[in-house]
Short mmCIF file of C-alpha atoms and ligand atoms in Angstrom, two decimals:
data_model
loop_
_atom_site.label_atom_id
_atom_site.label_comp_id
_atom_site.label_asym_id
_atom_site.label_seq_id
_atom_site.Cartn_x
_atom_site.Cartn_y
_atom_site.Cartn_z
CA MET A 6 0.96 -152.22 65.33
CA LEU A 7 0.81 -150.95 61.74
CA THR A 8 3.52 -148.55 60.62
CA ARG A 9 1.93 -145.09 60.27
CA ILE A 10 2.80 -143.72 56.81
CA ALA A 11 2.78 -140.17 55.42
CA VAL A 12 3.06 -139.73 51.65
CA PHE A 13 4.53 -136.40 50.39
CA VAL A 14 3.34 -135.25 46.96
CA SER A 15 3.50 -132.19 44.66
CA GLY A 16 1.57 -133.08 41.58
CA GLY A 17 -0.60 -135.61 39.82
CA GLY A 18 -0.14 -138.30 42.40
CA THR A 19 -0.11 -141.43 40.20
CA ASN A 20 2.46 -142.98 42.56
CA LEU A 21 0.22 -142.05 45.53
CA GLN A 22 -2.60 -143.85 43.69
CA ALA A 23 -0.43 -146.92 43.30
CA LEU A 24 0.18 -146.86 47.06
CA ILE A 25 -3.55 -146.42 47.83
CA ASP A 26 -4.41 -149.34 45.55
CA ALA A 27 -1.68 -151.48 47.00
CA GLU A 28 -2.96 -150.92 50.52
CA LYS A 29 -6.48 -151.87 49.38
CA SER A 30 -5.28 -155.05 47.62
CA GLY A 31 -3.12 -156.11 50.58
CA ILE A 32 0.30 -155.63 48.93
CA ILE A 33 0.88 -153.06 51.65
CA LYS A 34 -0.12 -154.83 54.82
CA SER A 35 2.39 -153.76 57.47
CA GLY A 36 1.59 -150.06 57.20
CA LYS A 37 -1.30 -147.66 56.76
CA ILE A 38 -1.35 -144.38 54.88
CA GLU A 39 -2.54 -141.91 57.55
CA LEU A 40 -1.60 -138.59 55.96
CA VAL A 41 -0.80 -137.00 52.59
CA ILE A 42 1.18 -133.78 52.60
CA SER A 43 1.39 -131.64 49.49
CA SER A 44 3.91 -128.89 48.92
CA LYS A 45 1.43 -127.28 46.48
CA PRO A 46 -2.26 -126.43 46.82
CA GLY A 47 -4.80 -127.62 44.27
CA VAL A 48 -2.87 -130.65 42.91
CA PHE A 49 -4.73 -133.76 41.75
CA ALA A 50 -2.86 -135.94 44.29
CA LEU A 51 -4.90 -134.19 47.04
CA GLU A 52 -8.14 -135.24 45.36
CA ARG A 53 -6.95 -138.83 45.11
CA ALA A 54 -6.20 -138.82 48.85
CA GLN A 55 -9.53 -137.28 49.77
CA LYS A 56 -11.36 -139.81 47.63
CA ALA A 57 -9.62 -142.58 49.50
CA GLY A 58 -10.57 -140.97 52.85
CA ILE A 59 -7.02 -140.09 53.79
CA LYS A 60 -6.28 -136.92 55.73
CA THR A 61 -4.51 -134.22 53.76
CA GLN A 62 -2.49 -131.15 54.57
CA VAL A 63 -0.92 -128.55 52.25
CA VAL A 64 2.39 -127.11 53.42
CA SER A 65 3.35 -124.58 50.80
CA ARG A 66 7.06 -124.04 50.24
CA LYS A 67 6.30 -120.70 48.56
CA GLU A 68 4.29 -119.38 51.48
CA SER A 69 6.86 -120.46 54.06
CA GLN A 70 9.51 -118.14 55.49
CA GLY A 71 12.40 -120.25 54.28
CA GLN A 72 13.38 -123.89 54.61
CA GLU A 73 13.29 -124.06 58.38
CA ASP A 74 9.75 -122.70 58.60
CA PHE A 75 8.64 -125.06 55.79
CA GLU A 76 10.11 -128.14 57.47
CA GLY A 77 8.89 -127.00 60.91
CA LYS A 78 5.25 -127.05 59.64
CA ILE A 79 5.86 -130.49 58.13
CA ILE A 80 7.36 -131.85 61.37
CA SER A 81 4.36 -130.49 63.35
CA ALA A 82 1.96 -132.30 60.97
CA LEU A 83 3.93 -135.52 61.27
CA GLU A 84 4.07 -135.41 65.06
CA GLU A 85 0.38 -134.55 65.38
CA ASN A 86 -0.44 -137.63 63.36
CA GLY A 87 2.12 -139.98 64.99
CA ILE A 88 3.82 -140.67 61.67
CA ASP A 89 6.76 -143.09 61.67
CA PHE A 90 7.49 -143.47 57.97
CA ILE A 91 7.59 -141.00 55.08
CA VAL A 92 7.20 -141.90 51.44
CA LEU A 93 8.17 -139.25 48.84
CA ALA A 94 5.97 -139.86 45.81
CA GLY A 95 6.68 -137.11 43.30
CA PHE A 96 7.59 -134.65 46.02
CA MET A 97 9.46 -131.83 44.29
CA SER A 98 11.04 -130.00 47.28
CA ILE A 99 14.45 -130.82 48.59
CA LEU A 100 14.59 -131.64 52.31
CA SER A 101 17.46 -130.28 54.42
CA GLU A 102 20.08 -132.34 56.23
CA ASN A 103 18.34 -131.32 59.49
CA PHE A 104 15.21 -133.03 58.35
CA THR A 105 16.72 -136.09 56.73
CA LYS A 106 18.90 -136.74 59.83
CA LYS A 107 15.83 -136.49 62.11
CA TYR A 108 14.15 -139.11 60.05
CA ALA A 109 17.15 -141.31 59.17
CA ASP A 110 15.98 -144.65 57.66
CA ARG A 111 12.43 -143.38 57.85
CA ILE A 112 12.16 -141.71 54.37
CA ILE A 113 12.07 -143.37 51.00
CA ASN A 114 11.81 -141.79 47.48
CA VAL A 115 10.97 -142.95 44.03
CA HIS A 116 13.16 -141.57 41.28
CA PRO A 117 12.43 -142.13 37.58
CA SER A 118 15.89 -143.30 36.42
CA LEU A 119 18.48 -145.91 37.24
CA ILE A 120 20.50 -144.10 39.93
CA PRO A 121 23.32 -142.99 39.67
CA SER A 122 22.33 -141.90 36.17
CA PHE A 123 20.20 -138.79 35.66
CA CYS A 124 19.71 -137.94 39.29
CA GLY A 125 20.64 -135.32 41.89
CA LYS A 126 19.81 -131.61 42.07
CA GLY A 127 17.77 -130.38 39.12
CA PHE A 128 16.77 -133.89 37.94
CA TYR A 129 13.06 -134.31 38.56
CA GLY A 130 9.90 -135.24 36.65
CA LEU A 131 10.07 -134.94 32.83
CA LYS A 132 13.54 -133.35 32.96
CA VAL A 133 14.96 -136.75 33.89
CA HIS A 134 13.53 -138.40 30.83
CA GLU A 135 14.56 -135.48 28.57
CA GLU A 136 18.13 -135.90 29.69
CA ALA A 137 18.05 -139.71 29.29
CA LEU A 138 16.80 -139.32 25.72
CA LYS A 139 19.32 -136.58 24.96
CA TYR A 140 22.12 -138.87 26.15
CA GLY A 141 20.77 -141.70 24.05
CA VAL A 142 20.62 -144.45 26.69
CA LYS A 143 18.88 -147.64 25.53
CA VAL A 144 17.78 -148.59 29.04
CA SER A 145 16.37 -146.43 31.79
CA GLY A 146 14.10 -147.33 34.72
CA ALA A 147 13.25 -146.39 38.28
CA THR A 148 14.87 -146.56 41.67
CA VAL A 149 13.47 -146.54 45.17
CA HIS A 150 16.01 -145.45 47.76
CA PHE A 151 16.29 -144.21 51.35
CA VAL A 152 16.67 -140.43 51.55
CA ASN A 153 19.67 -138.85 53.17
CA GLU A 154 21.36 -135.45 52.94
CA ILE A 155 22.58 -136.12 49.36
CA PRO A 156 19.82 -135.62 46.75
CA ASP A 157 19.07 -139.12 45.37
CA GLY A 158 22.16 -140.36 47.18
CA GLY A 159 20.74 -142.68 49.86
CA LYS A 160 20.92 -146.49 49.99
CA ILE A 161 19.11 -148.18 47.10
CA ILE A 162 16.20 -150.45 48.08
CA LEU A 163 14.77 -151.56 44.73
CA GLN A 164 15.56 -150.85 41.11
CA LYS A 165 14.03 -151.90 37.76
CA ALA A 166 15.22 -151.40 34.20
CA VAL A 167 12.84 -150.32 31.40
CA GLU A 168 13.59 -150.30 27.71
CA VAL A 169 13.96 -146.98 25.85
CA LYS A 170 12.38 -147.29 22.39
CA GLU A 171 13.14 -145.60 19.08
CA GLY A 172 11.10 -142.43 18.74
CA ASP A 173 10.31 -142.11 22.44
CA THR A 174 9.35 -138.64 23.65
CA PRO A 175 9.96 -137.72 27.33
CA GLU A 176 6.26 -138.15 27.95
CA VAL A 177 6.06 -141.59 26.37
CA LEU A 178 9.16 -142.75 28.25
CA GLN A 179 7.86 -141.35 31.51
CA LYS A 180 4.60 -143.24 31.14
CA ARG A 181 6.39 -146.53 30.33
CA ILE A 182 8.70 -146.20 33.30
CA MET A 183 5.77 -145.39 35.59
CA GLU A 184 3.71 -148.35 34.36
CA GLN A 185 6.48 -150.94 34.23
CA ALA A 186 8.58 -149.83 37.19
CA GLU A 187 7.49 -147.01 39.54
CA TRP A 188 3.94 -148.13 40.29
CA LYS A 189 5.17 -151.62 41.22
CA LEU A 190 8.45 -150.81 42.94
CA LEU A 191 7.18 -148.06 45.22
CA PRO A 192 4.41 -150.13 46.87
CA GLU A 193 6.80 -153.08 47.22
CA ALA A 194 9.45 -150.95 48.87
CA CYS A 195 6.86 -149.30 51.02
CA GLU A 196 5.73 -152.70 52.34
CA LEU A 197 9.32 -153.85 52.82
CA VAL A 198 10.31 -150.86 54.89
CA SER A 199 6.99 -150.67 56.80
CA ARG A 200 7.56 -154.30 57.83
CA MET A 201 11.15 -153.60 58.92
CA ILE A 202 9.92 -150.67 61.04
CA GLN A 203 7.09 -152.78 62.45
CA GLU A 204 9.54 -155.52 63.38
CA GLU A 205 12.00 -152.95 64.76
CA LYS A 206 14.72 -154.14 62.35
CA ILE A 207 15.61 -150.58 61.42
C1 LIG B 489 7.30 -139.55 39.05
O1 LIG B 489 7.77 -139.99 37.81
C2 LIG B 489 8.39 -139.60 40.10
O2 LIG B 489 9.25 -140.67 39.95
C3 LIG B 489 9.09 -138.29 39.83
O3 LIG B 489 8.03 -137.38 39.53
C4 LIG B 489 6.90 -138.11 39.00
C5 LIG B 489 5.68 -137.76 39.85
O4 LIG B 489 4.52 -138.30 39.30
N1 LIG B 489 9.88 -137.88 40.91
C6 LIG B 489 11.06 -137.23 40.77
O5 LIG B 489 11.51 -136.89 39.73
C7 LIG B 489 11.78 -136.99 42.10
N2 LIG B 489 13.12 -136.58 41.85
P1 LIG B 489 3.18 -138.55 40.18
O6 LIG B 489 2.87 -137.25 40.92
O7 LIG B 489 2.16 -138.93 39.18
O8 LIG B 489 3.48 -139.71 41.14
#
């Protein structure tokens, strides 16, 4: 049986697109993307999912009555769709320990730096690249890791270094890291973990 995947998004969804393309091309073959959950309405990631014929659901953090209500709605959606694996692809809400414990070894995340640098609470999206440039690192990259109760603190699955170039802006560095690392690593890790779940190794 294929591992039933839900992808969580909050924005543009280029990593979601990489996952959709990887499923089409057979890089992801042990799992199937069954559901896309967005924490924000109207984001482009939802259009990408709809275009690929994937079921979507918006669970707004803002319109929820606190974290428990927000996560309760997410859990209902996951259970209704028989989801057994969650991929965070640019999901900008932090999940509580309650949630991450319930889905231990069943959630992965892509982060746009080499963890443990430039990660943890407050480090997301462009902010990560701004801080990397401010610090003056010559190498950055991306990390795919399991998600536990510590933000960006779970076991590392895959990591790839990307060169920082003279004159980089946060936007330019973000794009290079996406192209050279994130869009390859996330589908690879997604297949790896989908297969482990399918084979009941985790
Ligand atoms: C990606 O760079 C992803 O690694 C990052 O946000 C971007 C989302 O882009 N995620 C984080 O910073 C999580 N801490 P996308 O919506 O185009 O995939």
